[in-house]
Amino acid sequence: PTDLIARWGGDEFAILLSPGLSQDHIGRLADRIIREISRPCTLADTEHIVGVSIGIASIPADGLVAKTLLSKADIALYAAKSEGRSQWRAFADAMEETVKRRRLLQMALRTAVAENMIDVVYQPIVTLGSYRIVGFEALARWQHPTRGVVAPGEFIPLVEDLGLMNVMGASILRKACAFCATLPADIRISVHLSPSPLWGGDIVQTV
């Protein structure tokens, strides 16, 4: 009853806590929110689990202006999401540099996807014993203009977050099919699919 809770936009919410609370108290509250929201719920006879991540900024340590506090809470939220979700993080100065690097990477990635610069490499699939090649696995690779090769574990989640997986996935599928067309008829290509195209409902048309 003493705290202010508001929907901030989309699926984001903000909580303004009463002054004078200890960091331990705030941490316990964050743990409780995560625990409560993560409880399974049933809708139309189907069980669903909702996850939540929390970023925390404090007055006066992290600022006195609402805009600054919200920005730093958002940076802490990014940190919580990038470390596995369903957890909370309190803002620390080192996070700002990490977020800046992430945003620069996102900008470069937008360009790479738009200009079809995500490469595809093909890992052979062989039979045990004879080691005969029976197929290939198509793998996405990104050569950053200044950083060099960026690991898929780093850029694939960014593609998901940016909502570009449908575009990139279709591009990879086209390249893999073109490569497959040059191979003998009994050689197959395996292409990874993200859940995003499946949710979008256009995966059949894309294939």
Coordinates of N, CA and C in Angstrom, one line a residue:
P1 N 0.8 -1.2 0.0 CA 0.0 0.0 0.0 C 0.8 1.3 0.0
T2 N 2.1 1.2 0.4 CA 2.9 2.4 0.4 C 3.8 2.6 -0.8
D3 N 3.7 1.7 -1.8 CA 4.6 1.7 -3.0 C 3.7 2.1 -4.2
L4 N 4.4 2.6 -5.2 CA 3.7 3.0 -6.4 C 4.1 2.0 -7.5
I5 N 3.1 1.3 -8.1 CA 3.4 0.3 -9.2 C 2.7 0.8 -10.5
A6 N 3.4 0.8 -11.6 CA 2.9 1.3 -12.8 C 3.4 0.5 -14.0
R7 N 2.5 0.4 -15.0 CA 3.0 -0.2 -16.3 C 3.7 0.9 -17.0
W8 N 5.0 0.5 -17.4 CA 5.9 1.5 -18.0 C 5.7 1.5 -19.5
G9 N 5.3 0.4 -20.1 CA 5.2 0.2 -21.5 C 5.4 -1.2 -22.0
G10 N 4.6 -1.7 -22.9 CA 4.8 -3.0 -23.4 C 4.6 -4.0 -22.2
D11 N 5.7 -4.8 -22.1 CA 5.6 -5.8 -20.9 C 6.5 -5.4 -19.8
E12 N 6.8 -4.0 -19.7 CA 7.7 -3.5 -18.6 C 6.8 -2.8 -17.6
F13 N 7.2 -3.0 -16.3 CA 6.5 -2.3 -15.2 C 7.6 -1.7 -14.3
A14 N 7.2 -0.6 -13.6 CA 8.1 0.1 -12.7 C 7.4 0.1 -11.3
I15 N 8.3 0.0 -10.3 CA 7.8 0.0 -8.9 C 8.7 1.1 -8.2
L16 N 8.0 2.1 -7.6 CA 8.7 3.1 -6.8 C 8.5 2.7 -5.3
L17 N 9.6 2.3 -4.7 CA 9.5 1.8 -3.3 C 9.6 3.0 -2.3
S18 N 9.0 2.7 -1.2 CA 9.1 3.7 -0.1 C 10.6 4.0 0.3
P19 N 10.9 5.2 0.7 CA 12.3 5.5 1.0 C 12.8 4.8 2.3
G20 N 14.1 4.6 2.4 CA 14.7 4.1 3.6 C 14.8 2.6 3.7
L21 N 14.5 1.9 2.6 CA 14.6 0.5 2.7 C 16.0 0.0 2.4
S22 N 16.4 -1.0 3.1 CA 17.8 -1.5 2.9 C 18.0 -2.3 1.6
Q23 N 19.2 -2.4 1.1 CA 19.4 -3.2 -0.1 C 19.0 -4.6 0.1
D24 N 19.2 -5.1 1.3 CA 18.8 -6.5 1.6 C 17.3 -6.7 1.4
H25 N 16.5 -5.7 2.0 CA 15.1 -5.7 1.9 C 14.6 -5.7 0.4
I26 N 15.3 -4.8 -0.4 CA 14.9 -4.6 -1.8 C 15.3 -5.9 -2.5
G27 N 16.4 -6.5 -2.2 CA 16.8 -7.8 -2.9 C 15.8 -8.9 -2.6
R28 N 15.3 -9.0 -1.3 CA 14.3 -10.0 -0.9 C 13.0 -9.8 -1.6
L29 N 12.6 -8.5 -1.8 CA 11.4 -8.2 -2.5 C 11.5 -8.6 -4.0
A30 N 12.6 -8.3 -4.6 CA 12.8 -8.7 -6.0 C 12.8 -10.2 -6.1
D31 N 13.4 -10.9 -5.2 CA 13.3 -12.4 -5.2 C 11.9 -12.9 -5.1
R32 N 11.1 -12.2 -4.3 CA 9.7 -12.6 -4.1 C 8.9 -12.3 -5.3
I33 N 9.1 -11.2 -6.0 CA 8.3 -10.9 -7.2 C 8.6 -11.9 -8.3
I34 N 9.9 -12.3 -8.4 CA 10.3 -13.3 -9.4 C 9.6 -14.6 -9.1
R35 N 9.7 -15.0 -7.8 CA 9.1 -16.2 -7.4 C 7.6 -16.3 -7.7
E36 N 6.9 -15.2 -7.3 CA 5.4 -15.2 -7.5 C 5.0 -15.2 -8.9
I37 N 5.7 -14.3 -9.8 CA 5.3 -14.2 -11.2 C 5.6 -15.5 -11.9
S38 N 6.7 -16.2 -11.5 CA 7.1 -17.4 -12.2 C 6.3 -18.6 -11.9
R39 N 5.3 -18.5 -11.0 CA 4.4 -19.6 -10.7 C 3.6 -20.0 -11.9
P40 N 3.5 -21.3 -12.2 CA 2.7 -21.7 -13.4 C 1.2 -21.3 -13.2
C41 N 0.6 -20.9 -14.3 CA -0.8 -20.6 -14.3 C -1.5 -21.3 -15.4
T42 N -2.8 -21.6 -15.3 CA -3.5 -22.4 -16.3 C -4.5 -21.5 -17.0
L43 N -4.4 -21.4 -18.4 CA -5.3 -20.7 -19.2 C -5.8 -21.6 -20.3
A44 N -7.2 -21.7 -20.4 CA -7.8 -22.6 -21.4 C -7.2 -24.0 -21.3
D45 N -7.1 -24.5 -20.1 CA -6.6 -25.9 -19.8 C -5.2 -26.1 -20.2
T46 N -4.4 -25.1 -20.4 CA -3.0 -25.2 -20.8 C -2.2 -24.4 -19.7
E47 N -1.1 -25.1 -19.3 CA -0.3 -24.5 -18.2 C 0.8 -23.6 -18.9
H48 N 0.9 -22.4 -18.3 CA 1.9 -21.4 -18.9 C 2.8 -20.9 -17.7
I49 N 4.0 -20.6 -18.1 CA 5.0 -20.1 -17.1 C 5.5 -18.8 -17.7
V50 N 5.4 -17.7 -16.9 CA 5.9 -16.4 -17.3 C 7.1 -16.1 -16.5
G51 N 8.1 -15.6 -17.2 CA 9.4 -15.2 -16.6 C 9.4 -13.7 -16.3
V52 N 10.3 -13.3 -15.5 CA 10.5 -11.9 -15.2 C 11.9 -11.6 -14.8
S53 N 12.4 -10.5 -15.3 CA 13.8 -10.0 -14.9 C 13.6 -8.6 -14.3
I54 N 14.5 -8.2 -13.4 CA 14.3 -7.0 -12.6 C 15.7 -6.2 -12.6
G55 N 15.6 -4.9 -12.9 CA 16.7 -4.0 -12.7 C 16.4 -3.0 -11.6
I56 N 17.4 -2.7 -10.8 CA 17.2 -1.9 -9.6 C 18.1 -0.7 -9.6
A57 N 17.5 0.5 -9.4 CA 18.4 1.7 -9.2 C 17.9 2.4 -7.9
S58 N 18.8 3.0 -7.2 CA 18.5 3.5 -5.9 C 18.8 5.0 -5.8
I59 N 17.9 5.7 -5.0 CA 18.1 7.1 -4.6 C 18.9 7.2 -3.3
P60 N 19.9 8.0 -3.1 CA 20.5 8.9 -4.0 C 21.7 8.4 -4.8
A61 N 22.1 7.1 -4.5 CA 23.4 6.6 -5.0 C 23.4 6.6 -6.5
D62 N 22.3 6.3 -7.2 CA 22.3 6.2 -8.6 C 21.7 7.4 -9.3
G63 N 21.4 8.5 -8.5 CA 20.8 9.7 -9.1 C 19.6 10.2 -8.3
L64 N 19.2 11.4 -8.7 CA 18.1 12.0 -8.0 C 16.9 12.4 -9.0
V65 N 17.2 12.3 -10.3 CA 16.3 12.7 -11.3 C 15.6 11.4 -11.8
A66 N 14.3 11.5 -12.0 CA 13.5 10.3 -12.4 C 14.1 9.7 -13.7
K67 N 14.4 10.5 -14.7 CA 14.9 10.0 -16.0 C 16.2 9.2 -15.8
T68 N 17.1 9.7 -14.9 CA 18.4 9.1 -14.7 C 18.2 7.7 -14.0
L69 N 17.3 7.7 -13.0 CA 17.0 6.5 -12.2 C 16.4 5.4 -13.1
L70 N 15.5 5.8 -14.0 CA 14.8 4.9 -14.9 C 15.9 4.3 -15.9
S71 N 16.7 5.2 -16.4 CA 17.8 4.8 -17.3 C 18.7 3.8 -16.7
K72 N 19.1 4.0 -15.5 CA 20.0 3.1 -14.8 C 19.3 1.8 -14.4
A73 N 18.0 1.9 -14.0 CA 17.3 0.7 -13.7 C 17.2 -0.2 -15.0
D74 N 17.0 0.5 -16.1 CA 16.9 -0.2 -17.4 C 18.2 -0.9 -17.8
I75 N 19.4 -0.2 -17.5 CA 20.7 -0.8 -17.7 C 20.9 -2.1 -16.8
A76 N 20.4 -2.0 -15.6 CA 20.5 -3.1 -14.7 C 19.6 -4.2 -15.2
L77 N 18.5 -3.9 -15.8 CA 17.5 -4.9 -16.3 C 18.2 -5.6 -17.5
Y78 N 18.9 -4.9 -18.3 CA 19.7 -5.5 -19.4 C 20.6 -6.5 -18.9
A79 N 21.3 -6.1 -17.8 CA 22.3 -7.0 -17.2 C 21.7 -8.3 -16.7
A80 N 20.5 -8.1 -16.0 CA 19.8 -9.3 -15.5 C 19.3 -10.2 -16.6
K81 N 18.9 -9.7 -17.7 CA 18.4 -10.5 -18.9 C 19.6 -11.2 -19.5
S82 N 20.7 -10.5 -19.7 CA 21.8 -11.1 -20.4 C 22.5 -12.2 -19.6
E83 N 22.2 -12.2 -18.3 CA 22.9 -13.2 -17.4 C 21.9 -14.4 -17.1
G84 N 20.9 -14.5 -17.9 CA 20.1 -15.7 -17.8 C 18.6 -15.5 -17.5
R85 N 18.2 -14.3 -17.3 CA 16.7 -14.0 -17.0 C 16.3 -14.6 -15.7
S86 N 15.0 -14.3 -15.3 CA 14.4 -14.7 -14.1 C 15.4 -14.4 -12.9
Q87 N 16.0 -13.2 -12.9 CA 16.8 -12.8 -11.8 C 16.8 -11.3 -11.8
W88 N 17.5 -10.7 -10.7 CA 17.5 -9.3 -10.6 C 19.0 -8.8 -10.5
R89 N 19.2 -7.6 -10.9 CA 20.5 -7.0 -10.7 C 20.3 -5.5 -10.3
A90 N 21.2 -5.1 -9.4 CA 21.2 -3.7 -9.0 C 22.2 -3.0 -9.8
F91 N 22.0 -1.7 -10.1 CA 22.9 -1.0 -11.0 C 24.3 -0.8 -10.4
A92 N 25.3 -1.0 -11.3 CA 26.7 -0.7 -11.0 C 27.3 0.0 -12.2
D93 N 28.2 0.9 -11.9 CA 28.8 1.8 -12.9 C 29.4 1.0 -14.1
A94 N 29.9 -0.2 -13.8 CA 30.5 -1.0 -14.9 C 29.5 -1.5 -15.9
M95 N 28.2 -1.5 -15.5 CA 27.2 -2.0 -16.4 C 27.0 -1.0 -17.6
E96 N 27.3 0.3 -17.4 CA 27.0 1.3 -18.4 C 27.9 1.0 -19.7
E97 N 29.2 0.7 -19.4 CA 30.1 0.4 -20.5 C 29.6 -0.8 -21.3
T98 N 29.2 -1.8 -20.5 CA 28.7 -3.1 -21.2 C 27.5 -2.8 -22.1
V99 N 26.6 -2.0 -21.6 CA 25.3 -1.7 -22.3 C 25.7 -0.8 -23.6
K100 N 26.7 0.1 -23.5 CA 27.1 0.9 -24.6 C 27.6 -0.1 -25.7
R101 N 28.5 -1.0 -25.3 CA 29.0 -2.0 -26.3 C 27.9 -2.8 -26.9
R102 N 27.0 -3.2 -26.1 CA 25.8 -4.0 -26.6 C 25.0 -3.2 -27.6
R103 N 24.8 -1.9 -27.4 CA 24.0 -1.1 -28.3 C 24.7 -0.8 -29.6
L104 N 26.0 -0.6 -29.5 CA 26.8 -0.5 -30.7 C 26.8 -1.8 -31.5
L105 N 26.9 -2.9 -30.8 CA 26.8 -4.2 -31.5 C 25.4 -4.4 -32.2
Q106 N 24.4 -3.9 -31.5 CA 23.0 -4.0 -32.1 C 22.9 -3.2 -33.3
M107 N 23.5 -2.0 -33.3 CA 23.4 -1.1 -34.5 C 24.1 -1.8 -35.7
A108 N 25.3 -2.4 -35.4 CA 26.0 -3.0 -36.5 C 25.3 -4.3 -37.0
L109 N 24.6 -5.0 -36.1 CA 23.9 -6.2 -36.4 C 22.7 -5.9 -37.3
R110 N 22.0 -4.8 -37.0 CA 20.9 -4.4 -37.8 C 21.3 -4.2 -39.3
T111 N 22.5 -3.5 -39.4 CA 23.0 -3.3 -40.8 C 23.4 -4.6 -41.4
A112 N 24.0 -5.5 -40.7 CA 24.5 -6.8 -41.2 C 23.3 -7.6 -41.7
V113 N 22.2 -7.6 -40.9 CA 21.0 -8.4 -41.3 C 20.3 -7.8 -42.5
A114 N 20.2 -6.4 -42.5 CA 19.5 -5.7 -43.6 C 20.3 -5.9 -44.9
E115 N 21.6 -5.9 -44.8 CA 22.4 -6.0 -46.0 C 22.9 -7.4 -46.4
N116 N 22.2 -8.4 -45.7 CA 22.5 -9.8 -46.0 C 23.9 -10.2 -45.8
M117 N 24.5 -9.7 -44.7 CA 26.0 -9.9 -44.4 C 26.2 -11.1 -43.4
I118 N 25.2 -11.8 -43.0 CA 25.4 -12.9 -42.1 C 25.7 -14.1 -43.0
D119 N 26.9 -14.7 -42.8 CA 27.4 -15.8 -43.6 C 26.8 -17.1 -43.1
V120 N 26.9 -18.1 -44.0 CA 26.5 -19.4 -43.6 C 27.7 -20.4 -43.9
V121 N 28.1 -21.1 -42.9 CA 29.1 -22.2 -43.1 C 28.5 -23.5 -42.9
Y122 N 29.1 -24.6 -43.4 CA 28.4 -25.9 -43.5 C 29.3 -26.9 -42.8
Q123 N 28.8 -27.4 -41.7 CA 29.5 -28.5 -41.0 C 29.1 -29.9 -41.4
P124 N 30.1 -30.7 -41.9 CA 29.7 -32.0 -42.4 C 29.1 -32.9 -41.4
I125 N 28.1 -33.7 -41.8 CA 27.5 -34.7 -40.9 C 27.9 -36.1 -41.5
V126 N 28.6 -36.9 -40.8 CA 29.2 -38.1 -41.3 C 28.6 -39.4 -40.6
T127 N 28.6 -40.5 -41.3 CA 28.2 -41.8 -40.7 C 29.4 -42.3 -39.9
L128 N 29.1 -42.9 -38.8 CA 30.1 -43.6 -37.9 C 30.6 -44.8 -38.7
G129 N 31.9 -45.0 -38.6 CA 32.5 -46.2 -39.2 C 33.1 -45.8 -40.6
S130 N 32.2 -45.5 -41.5 CA 32.7 -45.3 -42.9 C 33.1 -43.8 -43.0
Y131 N 32.6 -42.9 -42.2 CA 32.9 -41.5 -42.2 C 32.4 -40.9 -43.6
R132 N 31.4 -41.5 -44.2 CA 30.8 -40.9 -45.4 C 30.0 -39.7 -45.1
I133 N 30.1 -38.7 -45.8 CA 29.3 -37.5 -45.6 C 27.9 -37.7 -46.1
V134 N 26.9 -37.5 -45.2 CA 25.5 -37.8 -45.5 C 24.7 -36.4 -45.5
G135 N 25.4 -35.4 -45.0 CA 24.6 -34.1 -45.0 C 25.5 -33.0 -44.4
F136 N 24.9 -31.9 -44.2 CA 25.6 -30.7 -43.7 C 24.7 -30.0 -42.7
E137 N 25.3 -29.4 -41.7 CA 24.5 -28.5 -40.8 C 24.9 -27.1 -41.1
A138 N 23.8 -26.3 -41.5 CA 24.0 -24.8 -41.8 C 24.2 -24.0 -40.5
L139 N 25.3 -23.3 -40.4 CA 25.5 -22.5 -39.2 C 25.8 -21.0 -39.6
A140 N 25.1 -20.1 -38.8 CA 25.2 -18.7 -39.1 C 26.5 -18.2 -38.5
R141 N 27.2 -17.3 -39.2 CA 28.5 -16.7 -38.8 C 28.4 -15.2 -39.1
W142 N 29.0 -14.4 -38.2 CA 29.0 -12.9 -38.5 C 30.4 -12.4 -38.3
Q143 N 30.9 -11.7 -39.4 CA 32.2 -11.1 -39.4 C 31.9 -9.6 -39.1
H144 N 32.2 -9.1 -37.9 CA 32.0 -7.7 -37.6 C 33.1 -6.9 -38.2
P145 N 32.8 -5.7 -38.8 CA 33.8 -4.9 -39.5 C 35.1 -4.6 -38.7
T146 N 34.9 -4.4 -37.4 CA 36.1 -4.1 -36.6 C 36.5 -5.1 -35.5
R147 N 35.5 -5.9 -35.0 CA 35.7 -6.9 -34.0 C 36.1 -8.2 -34.5
G148 N 35.9 -8.4 -35.8 CA 36.2 -9.7 -36.4 C 35.0 -10.7 -36.1
V149 N 35.2 -12.0 -36.0 CA 34.2 -12.9 -35.9 C 33.5 -12.8 -34.5
V150 N 32.2 -12.6 -34.5 CA 31.4 -12.6 -33.3 C 30.8 -13.9 -33.1
A151 N 30.9 -14.5 -31.9 CA 30.4 -15.8 -31.6 C 28.9 -15.9 -31.7
P152 N 28.3 -16.9 -32.3 CA 26.9 -17.1 -32.4 C 26.1 -16.9 -31.1
G153 N 26.8 -17.4 -30.0 CA 26.1 -17.3 -28.7 C 26.0 -15.9 -28.3
E154 N 26.7 -14.9 -28.9 CA 26.6 -13.5 -28.6 C 25.6 -12.8 -29.5
F155 N 25.7 -13.1 -30.8 CA 24.9 -12.3 -31.7 C 23.5 -12.9 -32.0
I156 N 23.3 -14.2 -31.8 CA 22.0 -14.8 -32.1 C 20.9 -14.3 -31.1
P157 N 21.2 -14.2 -29.8 CA 20.3 -13.6 -28.8 C 19.9 -12.2 -29.2
L158 N 20.9 -11.4 -29.7 CA 20.7 -10.0 -30.0 C 19.7 -10.0 -31.2
V159 N 19.9 -10.9 -32.2 CA 19.0 -10.9 -33.3 C 17.5 -11.2 -32.8
E160 N 17.4 -12.1 -31.9 CA 16.1 -12.4 -31.3 C 15.5 -11.1 -30.6
D161 N 16.3 -10.5 -29.8 CA 15.9 -9.3 -29.1 C 15.5 -8.2 -30.0
L162 N 16.2 -8.0 -31.1 CA 15.9 -7.0 -32.1 C 14.7 -7.3 -33.0
G163 N 14.1 -8.5 -32.9 CA 13.0 -8.9 -33.7 C 13.4 -9.2 -35.2
L164 N 14.6 -9.6 -35.4 CA 15.1 -9.7 -36.8 C 15.3 -11.2 -37.2
M165 N 14.8 -12.1 -36.3 CA 15.1 -13.5 -36.5 C 14.4 -14.0 -37.8
N166 N 13.2 -13.5 -38.0 CA 12.5 -14.0 -39.3 C 13.2 -13.6 -40.5
V167 N 13.8 -12.4 -40.5 CA 14.5 -11.9 -41.7 C 15.8 -12.7 -41.9
M168 N 16.6 -12.8 -40.8 CA 17.8 -13.5 -40.9 C 17.6 -15.0 -41.1
G169 N 16.6 -15.6 -40.5 CA 16.3 -17.0 -40.7 C 16.0 -17.3 -42.1
A170 N 15.2 -16.4 -42.8 CA 14.8 -16.7 -44.2 C 16.0 -16.5 -45.1
S171 N 16.9 -15.6 -44.8 CA 18.1 -15.4 -45.6 C 19.0 -16.7 -45.5
I172 N 19.2 -17.2 -44.3 CA 20.0 -18.4 -44.1 C 19.4 -19.6 -44.8
L173 N 18.1 -19.7 -44.7 CA 17.4 -20.8 -45.4 C 17.6 -20.7 -46.9
R174 N 17.5 -19.5 -47.5 CA 17.7 -19.3 -48.9 C 19.1 -19.8 -49.3
K175 N 20.1 -19.3 -48.5 CA 21.5 -19.7 -48.8 C 21.7 -21.2 -48.7
A176 N 21.1 -21.8 -47.7 CA 21.3 -23.2 -47.4 C 20.7 -24.0 -48.6
C177 N 19.5 -23.6 -49.0 CA 18.8 -24.3 -50.1 C 19.6 -24.1 -51.4
A178 N 20.2 -23.0 -51.7 CA 21.0 -22.8 -52.9 C 22.2 -23.7 -52.8
F179 N 22.8 -23.8 -51.7 CA 24.0 -24.7 -51.5 C 23.5 -26.2 -51.7
C180 N 22.4 -26.5 -51.1 CA 21.9 -27.9 -51.2 C 21.6 -28.3 -52.7
A181 N 21.2 -27.3 -53.5 CA 20.9 -27.6 -54.9 C 22.1 -28.0 -55.7
T182 N 23.3 -27.7 -55.2 CA 24.5 -28.0 -55.9 C 25.0 -29.4 -55.5
L183 N 24.4 -30.1 -54.5 CA 24.9 -31.3 -54.0 C 24.2 -32.5 -54.6
P184 N 24.7 -33.7 -54.4 CA 24.0 -34.9 -54.9 C 22.7 -35.1 -54.2
A185 N 21.8 -35.8 -54.8 CA 20.4 -35.8 -54.3 C 20.2 -36.5 -52.9
D186 N 21.2 -37.3 -52.6 CA 21.1 -38.0 -51.3 C 21.7 -37.3 -50.1
I187 N 22.2 -36.1 -50.4 CA 22.8 -35.3 -49.3 C 21.8 -34.2 -48.8
R188 N 21.7 -34.2 -47.5 CA 20.7 -33.3 -46.9 C 21.3 -32.1 -46.2
I189 N 20.6 -31.1 -46.0 CA 21.0 -29.9 -45.2 C 20.1 -29.7 -44.0
S190 N 20.7 -29.5 -42.9 CA 20.0 -29.2 -41.7 C 20.1 -27.7 -41.3
V191 N 19.0 -27.1 -41.2 CA 18.9 -25.6 -40.9 C 18.2 -25.4 -39.6
H192 N 18.9 -24.7 -38.7 CA 18.2 -24.4 -37.4 C 17.1 -23.4 -37.5
L193 N 16.0 -23.6 -36.8 CA 14.9 -22.7 -36.8 C 14.7 -22.1 -35.4
S194 N 14.4 -20.8 -35.3 CA 14.1 -20.2 -34.0 C 12.6 -20.3 -33.8
P195 N 12.1 -20.3 -32.6 CA 10.7 -20.3 -32.3 C 10.0 -19.1 -33.0
S196 N 10.7 -18.0 -33.2 CA 10.0 -16.8 -33.7 C 9.3 -17.0 -35.0
P197 N 9.9 -17.6 -36.1 CA 9.1 -17.9 -37.3 C 7.9 -18.8 -37.1
L198 N 8.1 -19.7 -36.2 CA 7.0 -20.7 -35.9 C 5.8 -19.9 -35.3
W199 N 6.1 -19.0 -34.4 CA 5.0 -18.1 -33.8 C 4.4 -17.2 -34.8
G200 N 5.2 -16.8 -35.8 CA 4.7 -15.8 -36.8 C 3.7 -16.5 -37.7
G201 N 3.8 -17.8 -37.9 CA 2.9 -18.5 -38.7 C 3.2 -18.5 -40.2
D202 N 4.4 -18.0 -40.6 CA 4.7 -17.9 -42.0 C 5.9 -18.9 -42.4
I203 N 6.2 -19.8 -41.5 CA 7.3 -20.6 -41.8 C 7.1 -21.5 -43.0
V204 N 5.9 -22.0 -43.2 CA 5.6 -22.9 -44.4 C 5.8 -22.1 -45.7
Q205 N 5.3 -20.9 -45.7 CA 5.5 -20.1 -46.9 C 6.9 -19.8 -47.2
T206 N 7.7 -19.6 -46.1 CA 9.1 -19.3 -46.2 C 9.9 -20.5 -46.8
V207 N 9.6 -21.7 -46.3 CA 10.2 -22.9 -46.8 C 9.8 -23.1 -48.2

